[in-house]
Amino acid sequence: MPVAKRIIPCLDVDRGRVVKGINFKNIVDAGDPVTIARRYEEEGADEITMLDITASSENREIVYKTVEKIAGEVFIPLTVGGGIRNISDIKTLLRSGADKVSINTAAVENPDFVKEAADKFGSQCIVAAVDSKKRIDENDSWEVFTYGGRRSTGKDVLAWCCELEEFGAGEILLTSMDRDGTRDGYDNELNKSISSSINIPVIASGGAGSLEHLVDGIILGGAEAVLAASVFHFSEYSIEQVKHSLSRAGIKVRLINN
Amino acid sequence: MDKVAVIDYGMGNLHSVGKALEKVSTKTKVIVTSDKKKINNSKRIVIPGVGAIKDCINSLKSEELLEVILENVKKKPTLAICVGMQILLEKSEENNGITGLGVLNGEVKRIPNRSDIKVPHMGWNQVEQIKDHELWKDIENKSFFYFVHSYSCFSSNSAIAMTEHGKKFVSAIADQNVFAVQFHPEKSQKNGLTFYRNFLNWKGEV
């Protein structure tokens, strides 16, 4: 049996608090990141991703402190993203206790940055985040967006993911902007199109609202890991429940008594 | 108070190793250091490592730590993690071929590409304990640990655990006072912390 599929709860953090919005808008408060991270670890989360949605320079110190606190108490991998622009940002985050960093806008604007970061810190800690939006006029085609989904780039998602693999990214965090916050399920056409074309893991993100959606992300979307926020934050489903439902669907997962 | 030295040679997130050891340590002081004297004065050592093997070996060379490691590995309880383990083997085919320290038997090869598995091998996988060892105390056989690597050792005379990702590989090696793991105990939640506690209690005699 190969590696287990991963469940990754995501904390969208704004000025030191976990928040959740719909289609990147209408933000509501969901709690303290350290408390929530600890609860997720206890319930069997395989990793934790923390995205700093403010991503402003005056906010960096709060982010580093939050990362340090989580890393001191939670002994599963922690990925941190949001506003990472250069090598020294990565260095500071890794030193604060992050295991991986997720790079988005800076990768599109300067693809050499991904290469440089992967060379310096190893592919294992470079997650390339790709915000994707379906092209209305074409089938099976998606466009890359940057700046938290505010700016279109004209880039094709599939071509971009292949390039990111070349550059040395260790994983792709693939977010469907059309589905994010809608709870209609992942865009599995998008997930399948990418996961079947590259050899590095794809993390499906955007749209999970039920247990079936998480199963579908893996079986239909071919994702190695599924990321979700709102399903977990308001305790509708515990991570343990999710894992049992995946396990019943025949998917290899790490159950917590193991 | 006895000390455990986590060898700091500037590669990756060594602090998580230090933090996890601190979490379970009752009688041992944890130091993350590149200071030769401190390493020599410690009771046991940990050799971490992430990233490319060539960079790891080059950093060890430039910090003049290779000899210190070789000296300490001969006599103290030693734990090597991930690329730290790979450095101790005979050779690796990563970075167009690298000669290892040859402390442990085995060589490192690229995980073969197959359509049904992803490389890097990233995530939680089961560790099958093929021999008993004090470091497995209170850890059930086939427990899950966290892995992230693209190169593996596929056979070793001193293999003590195996894991499968497309193909079986050696996930832990034990030879006298040296224990080496491909997984990351510091990221493996309760099993990882139990493993570190066992390491701190281990006599690890030569």
XYZ file of C-alpha atoms in Angstrom:
464
model
C 0.000 0.000 0.000
C 1.350 3.452 -0.831
C 1.185 6.539 1.339
C -2.128 7.438 3.059
C -4.325 10.196 1.641
C -4.193 13.319 3.768
C -6.840 15.509 5.384
C -5.627 19.068 5.789
C -7.709 21.592 7.689
C -6.940 25.134 6.617
C -6.838 28.143 8.888
C -7.390 31.433 7.083
C -5.837 33.869 9.509
C -6.446 37.606 9.635
C -4.516 39.645 12.222
C -4.035 36.634 14.473
C -7.613 35.271 14.236
C -9.050 32.437 12.160
C -11.710 33.697 9.736
C -13.810 32.238 6.942
C -15.364 33.930 3.907
C -17.348 32.993 0.814
C -15.721 33.386 -2.610
C -12.864 35.172 -0.820
C -15.435 37.717 0.615
C -17.863 38.136 3.597
C -15.403 37.273 6.344
C -16.558 35.909 9.751
C -14.530 35.147 12.890
C -13.939 31.443 13.678
C -11.510 31.580 16.629
C -7.945 31.396 17.970
C -5.485 29.637 15.620
C -3.469 27.826 18.295
C -6.572 26.401 20.029
C -8.045 25.322 16.710
C -4.779 23.804 15.452
C -4.451 21.792 18.644
C -8.012 20.508 18.344
C -7.401 19.430 14.745
C -4.213 17.599 15.684
C -6.074 15.789 18.460
C -8.850 14.772 16.024
C -6.314 13.291 13.590
C -5.507 16.020 11.062
C -2.559 14.907 8.925
C -1.203 18.405 8.430
C -2.282 21.960 9.061
C -2.196 24.802 6.584
C -2.326 28.382 7.752
C -2.940 31.117 5.214
C -2.362 34.710 6.212
C -5.118 36.409 4.248
C -4.088 39.948 5.183
C -0.568 39.338 3.883
C 0.489 42.892 4.653
C 3.958 43.808 5.794
C 2.879 45.366 9.112
C 1.142 42.100 9.952
C 4.209 39.847 9.488
C 5.276 39.863 13.129
C 1.860 38.541 14.224
C 2.131 35.770 11.632
C 5.592 34.712 12.834
C 4.406 34.668 16.462
C 1.350 32.589 15.576
C 3.492 30.106 13.620
C 5.888 29.835 16.546
C 3.069 29.133 18.993
C 1.440 26.496 16.791
C 4.783 24.814 16.039
C 5.639 24.617 19.736
C 2.477 22.673 20.543
C 1.453 20.793 17.441
C 3.642 17.943 16.167
C 2.313 17.465 12.650
C 3.485 19.323 9.533
C 2.553 22.975 9.280
C 2.353 24.831 5.967
C 2.224 28.627 5.998
C 1.219 30.864 3.102
C 0.182 34.400 2.301
C 2.348 37.306 1.203
C 5.607 35.349 0.797
C 7.751 37.440 -1.575
C 11.380 36.431 -1.115
C 13.928 33.973 0.272
C 14.224 35.825 3.545
C 10.427 35.527 4.162
C 10.778 31.768 3.737
C 13.794 31.589 5.999
C 11.998 33.469 8.774
C 8.908 31.270 8.494
C 10.925 28.040 8.571
C 12.868 29.330 11.532
C 9.596 30.194 13.278
C 8.563 26.557 12.951
C 6.804 26.189 9.594
C 7.656 22.971 7.728
C 6.498 24.143 4.321
C 5.622 27.441 2.727
C 2.979 28.062 0.141
C 3.841 30.498 -2.633
C 1.270 32.004 -4.973
C 1.512 35.508 -6.466
C 5.300 35.735 -6.147
C 5.664 32.505 -8.149
C 3.630 33.875 -11.056
C 5.449 37.186 -11.049
C 8.880 35.628 -10.743
C 9.056 31.918 -11.643
C 12.795 31.912 -10.803
C 11.767 32.444 -7.197
C 10.260 28.928 -7.088
C 13.475 27.458 -8.522
C 15.635 29.391 -6.118
C 13.480 28.469 -3.122
C 13.379 24.769 -4.067
C 17.155 24.721 -4.580
C 17.816 26.411 -1.297
C 15.298 24.736 1.005
C 14.390 21.576 -0.906
C 11.264 20.784 -2.922
C 9.682 19.164 0.126
C 8.992 22.533 1.685
C 7.790 24.425 -1.386
C 4.053 24.250 -1.989
C 2.878 26.135 -5.068
C -0.613 27.530 -4.551
C -2.644 28.012 -7.721
C -5.937 29.931 -7.590
C -7.952 28.743 -10.576
C -11.069 29.994 -12.298
C -12.932 28.188 -15.059
C -12.843 29.892 -18.448
C -16.463 30.465 -19.401
C -16.037 30.121 -23.124
C -13.894 26.970 -23.116
C -14.273 23.418 -21.846
C -11.727 21.967 -19.430
C -9.731 25.139 -19.256
C -8.913 27.226 -16.212
C -7.088 30.505 -15.675
C -4.577 31.370 -12.938
C -5.438 34.304 -10.643
C -3.162 36.120 -8.201
C -3.485 38.607 -5.322
C -6.043 36.505 -3.439
C -8.120 35.994 -6.568
C -8.297 39.652 -7.497
C -6.029 39.711 -10.521
C -6.321 37.632 -13.699
C -3.053 36.555 -15.317
C -4.086 35.016 -18.649
C -2.053 31.920 -17.672
C -3.473 28.452 -18.219
C -3.670 26.411 -15.003
C -2.554 23.088 -16.506
C 0.437 24.593 -18.311
C 1.372 26.536 -15.177
C 1.224 23.465 -12.922
C 3.519 21.560 -15.316
C 5.957 24.466 -15.178
C 5.801 24.557 -11.384
C 6.695 20.868 -11.251
C 9.705 21.580 -13.516
C 10.796 24.448 -11.279
C 10.925 22.112 -8.294
C 7.674 22.718 -6.413
C 6.999 19.750 -4.112
C 3.203 19.963 -4.195
C 0.390 21.924 -5.830
C -2.302 23.449 -3.645
C -5.052 23.755 -6.242
C -7.914 26.061 -5.268
C -11.062 26.412 -7.339
C -12.184 30.013 -6.956
C -15.555 29.117 -8.470
C -16.192 26.630 -5.670
C -14.397 28.260 -2.733
C -16.821 28.805 0.148
C -19.836 27.582 -1.851
C -19.883 24.115 -0.255
C -20.951 22.616 -3.593
C -17.980 20.229 -3.689
C -14.514 20.436 -5.233
C -14.093 21.116 -8.948
C -13.022 17.560 -9.696
C -12.685 18.154 -13.415
C -10.007 20.656 -12.531
C -8.423 18.328 -9.959
C -8.407 15.347 -12.329
C -7.050 17.367 -15.219
C -4.049 18.459 -13.129
C -3.451 15.369 -10.970
C -3.337 13.101 -14.022
C -0.826 15.359 -15.786
C 1.827 15.879 -13.109
C 3.792 13.555 -10.855
C 3.877 15.681 -7.672
C 0.950 15.585 -5.215
C -2.134 17.746 -5.790
C -4.030 19.091 -2.785
C -7.674 19.736 -3.701
C -9.136 22.923 -2.263
C -12.254 25.052 -2.526
C -15.842 23.911 -2.130
C -15.897 21.027 0.378
C -19.229 21.002 2.232
C -19.935 17.348 2.976
C -18.236 14.030 3.683
C -18.945 12.855 0.125
C -17.145 15.883 -1.277
C -13.929 14.879 0.488
C -14.222 11.309 -0.793
C -14.910 12.612 -4.316
C -11.863 14.894 -4.235
C -9.686 11.803 -3.851
C -11.556 9.259 -5.961
C -12.863 11.486 -8.756
C -10.324 14.287 -8.519
C -7.280 12.056 -8.034
C -6.005 14.322 -5.239
C -3.369 13.086 -2.767
C -4.776 15.350 -0.083
C -7.943 17.318 0.531
C -7.972 20.708 2.162
C -11.032 22.209 3.816
C -11.842 25.018 6.200
C -15.481 25.713 6.992
C -16.581 22.062 7.308
C -14.190 21.754 10.222
C -14.243 25.195 11.843
C -17.843 25.075 12.921
C -17.528 21.449 14.016
C -20.098 20.116 11.587
C -17.839 17.154 10.964
C -14.859 16.165 13.026
C -11.722 15.096 11.192
C -12.168 11.676 12.719
C -15.610 11.336 11.087
C -14.149 12.399 7.767
C -11.409 9.782 8.019
C -13.833 7.014 8.856
C -15.962 7.935 5.869
C -12.880 7.905 3.616
C -11.817 4.584 5.057
C -15.283 3.118 4.379
C -14.927 4.291 0.785
C -11.803 2.126 0.522
C -9.284 4.971 0.780
C -6.122 4.430 2.852
C -6.058 6.971 5.694
C -4.252 7.268 9.003
C -6.820 6.559 11.691
C -6.046 8.158 15.027
C -5.810 4.960 17.110
C -2.929 3.982 14.846
C 22.236 17.151 33.474
C 22.883 14.988 30.400
C 22.663 16.753 27.070
C 21.416 15.775 23.658
C 22.931 17.789 20.816
C 20.821 18.385 17.712
C 23.468 19.217 15.128
C 22.717 22.540 13.474
C 24.371 22.954 10.090
C 21.950 25.460 8.647
C 19.718 23.018 6.795
C 15.976 23.405 7.220
C 13.772 23.321 10.221
C 15.942 21.821 12.954
C 13.999 23.638 15.603
C 11.022 21.334 15.282
C 13.330 18.431 16.158
C 14.552 20.381 19.198
C 11.027 21.293 20.260
C 9.753 17.730 20.009
C 12.702 16.436 22.058
C 12.084 19.127 24.678
C 8.450 18.136 24.871
C 9.335 14.596 26.037
C 12.599 15.213 27.844
C 12.613 14.901 31.614
C 16.276 14.339 32.440
C 18.052 15.529 29.313
C 18.837 19.067 28.231
C 18.224 19.673 24.540
C 20.669 21.873 22.664
C 20.525 22.802 18.979
C 24.114 23.639 18.117
C 26.987 23.715 15.645
C 29.573 24.188 18.399
C 32.078 21.309 18.316
C 32.812 21.444 22.029
C 29.139 21.257 22.911
C 28.628 18.367 20.521
C 31.628 16.530 21.990
C 30.368 17.120 25.531
C 26.874 15.814 24.837
C 25.667 12.399 25.923
C 23.861 11.676 22.656
C 23.499 13.276 19.236
C 20.792 13.820 16.636
C 21.662 14.367 12.965
C 18.698 15.938 11.186
C 18.608 16.836 7.513
C 16.238 18.053 4.838
C 16.660 19.142 1.235
C 19.271 17.945 -1.207
C 22.001 15.584 0.074
C 24.781 17.512 -1.684
C 23.837 20.755 0.097
C 23.663 18.907 3.403
C 27.132 17.408 2.978
C 28.564 20.712 1.740
C 27.154 22.585 4.744
C 28.588 19.980 7.087
C 31.959 20.376 5.363
C 31.912 24.157 5.446
C 30.958 24.122 9.133
C 33.739 21.545 9.670
C 31.249 19.195 11.236
C 31.839 16.011 9.219
C 34.731 14.853 11.373
C 32.922 15.776 14.565
C 29.995 13.639 13.457
C 32.242 10.700 12.528
C 33.987 10.929 15.873
C 30.744 11.084 17.881
C 28.908 8.458 15.849
C 31.541 5.901 16.873
C 30.678 6.034 20.537
C 27.402 7.777 21.414
C 23.732 6.950 21.045
C 23.002 8.571 17.680
C 19.759 9.260 15.873
C 19.845 10.260 12.213
C 16.728 11.593 10.510
C 15.768 11.682 6.800
C 18.710 13.088 4.814
C 20.677 12.683 8.072
C 20.163 8.936 7.637
C 21.101 9.055 3.956
C 24.387 10.839 4.728
C 25.429 7.930 6.965
C 24.919 5.360 4.189
C 27.563 4.393 1.627
C 26.410 6.412 -1.347
C 23.504 8.184 -3.000
C 22.582 8.637 -6.642
C 21.076 12.073 -5.875
C 22.907 15.123 -7.320
C 24.728 12.956 -9.903
C 26.200 10.697 -7.263
C 27.438 11.447 -3.749
C 29.701 9.410 -1.491
C 28.250 9.018 1.990
C 30.025 8.572 5.314
C 29.644 4.796 5.108
C 28.715 4.413 8.762
C 25.711 2.279 7.811
C 25.276 -0.381 5.154
C 23.130 0.514 2.155
C 22.812 2.975 -0.682
C 20.281 5.596 -1.710
C 18.360 5.559 -4.997
C 15.620 7.611 -6.611
C 12.074 6.340 -5.944
C 11.111 4.891 -9.350
C 8.456 6.767 -11.326
C 5.175 4.944 -11.675
C 1.835 6.283 -12.796
C 0.069 5.190 -9.603
C 2.427 6.748 -7.058
C 3.561 10.311 -6.506
C 7.138 11.441 -5.881
C 8.063 12.957 -3.428
C 6.689 10.285 -1.109
C 4.932 12.813 1.075
C 2.604 12.063 3.947
C 1.803 9.371 6.504
C 2.769 5.800 5.914
C 3.065 2.590 7.920
C 6.339 1.484 9.434
C 6.663 -2.276 9.680
C 9.011 -3.245 12.483
C 10.906 -6.219 11.083
C 13.012 -6.637 14.237
C 12.432 -5.740 17.888
C 14.232 -2.757 19.288
C 14.059 -0.575 22.418
C 13.154 2.409 20.243
C 9.879 0.710 19.252
C 8.732 0.501 22.886
C 5.017 1.465 23.219
C 4.754 1.915 19.451
C 2.501 -0.596 17.744
C 3.809 -2.442 14.740
C 2.718 -0.809 11.441
C 2.071 2.546 13.083
C 1.923 5.615 10.864
C 4.820 8.084 10.656
C 5.277 11.172 8.491
C 7.573 10.940 5.457
C 8.810 13.370 2.849
C 11.550 12.266 0.452
C 12.242 11.475 -3.203
C 15.208 9.141 -2.603
C 15.223 5.945 -0.550
C 17.437 3.141 0.644
C 15.930 -0.090 -0.692
C 18.056 -2.638 1.129
C 20.444 -2.702 4.066
C 21.993 -5.479 6.193
C 20.914 -3.526 9.259
C 17.327 -2.734 8.193
C 14.986 -2.739 11.184
C 11.817 -1.381 9.553
C 10.304 -1.355 6.083
C 7.649 0.807 4.420
C 5.936 0.566 1.057
C 5.365 3.314 -1.475
C 5.066 1.636 -4.840
C 7.923 -0.595 -3.712
C 9.243 -1.574 -0.263
C 12.055 0.538 1.115
C 14.073 0.659 4.345
C 12.380 3.127 6.693
C 14.707 2.511 9.663
C 18.183 1.104 10.223
C 19.751 0.102 13.524
C 23.407 -0.765 13.963
C 24.780 -0.849 17.527
C 24.618 2.731 18.874
C 23.244 4.238 15.672
C 19.544 4.392 14.794
C 18.521 6.028 11.538
C 15.032 6.772 10.259
C 13.725 7.967 6.913
C 10.593 9.410 8.534
C 10.240 12.540 10.649
C 9.392 11.654 14.270
C 9.031 15.369 15.100
C 6.106 15.547 12.664
C 4.551 12.201 13.580
C 2.376 13.285 16.478
C 2.112 10.832 19.411
C 4.094 8.001 17.794
C 6.899 10.412 17.011
C 7.027 11.804 20.537
C 7.045 8.276 21.996
C 9.915 7.413 19.654
C 11.922 10.444 20.834
C 11.254 9.529 24.465
C 12.587 6.035 23.747
C 15.686 7.512 22.130
C 16.409 9.682 25.182
C 16.123 6.590 27.423
C 18.175 4.352 25.152
C 21.620 3.199 26.304
C 22.711 2.694 22.697
C 25.886 0.813 23.505
C 28.554 0.114 20.919
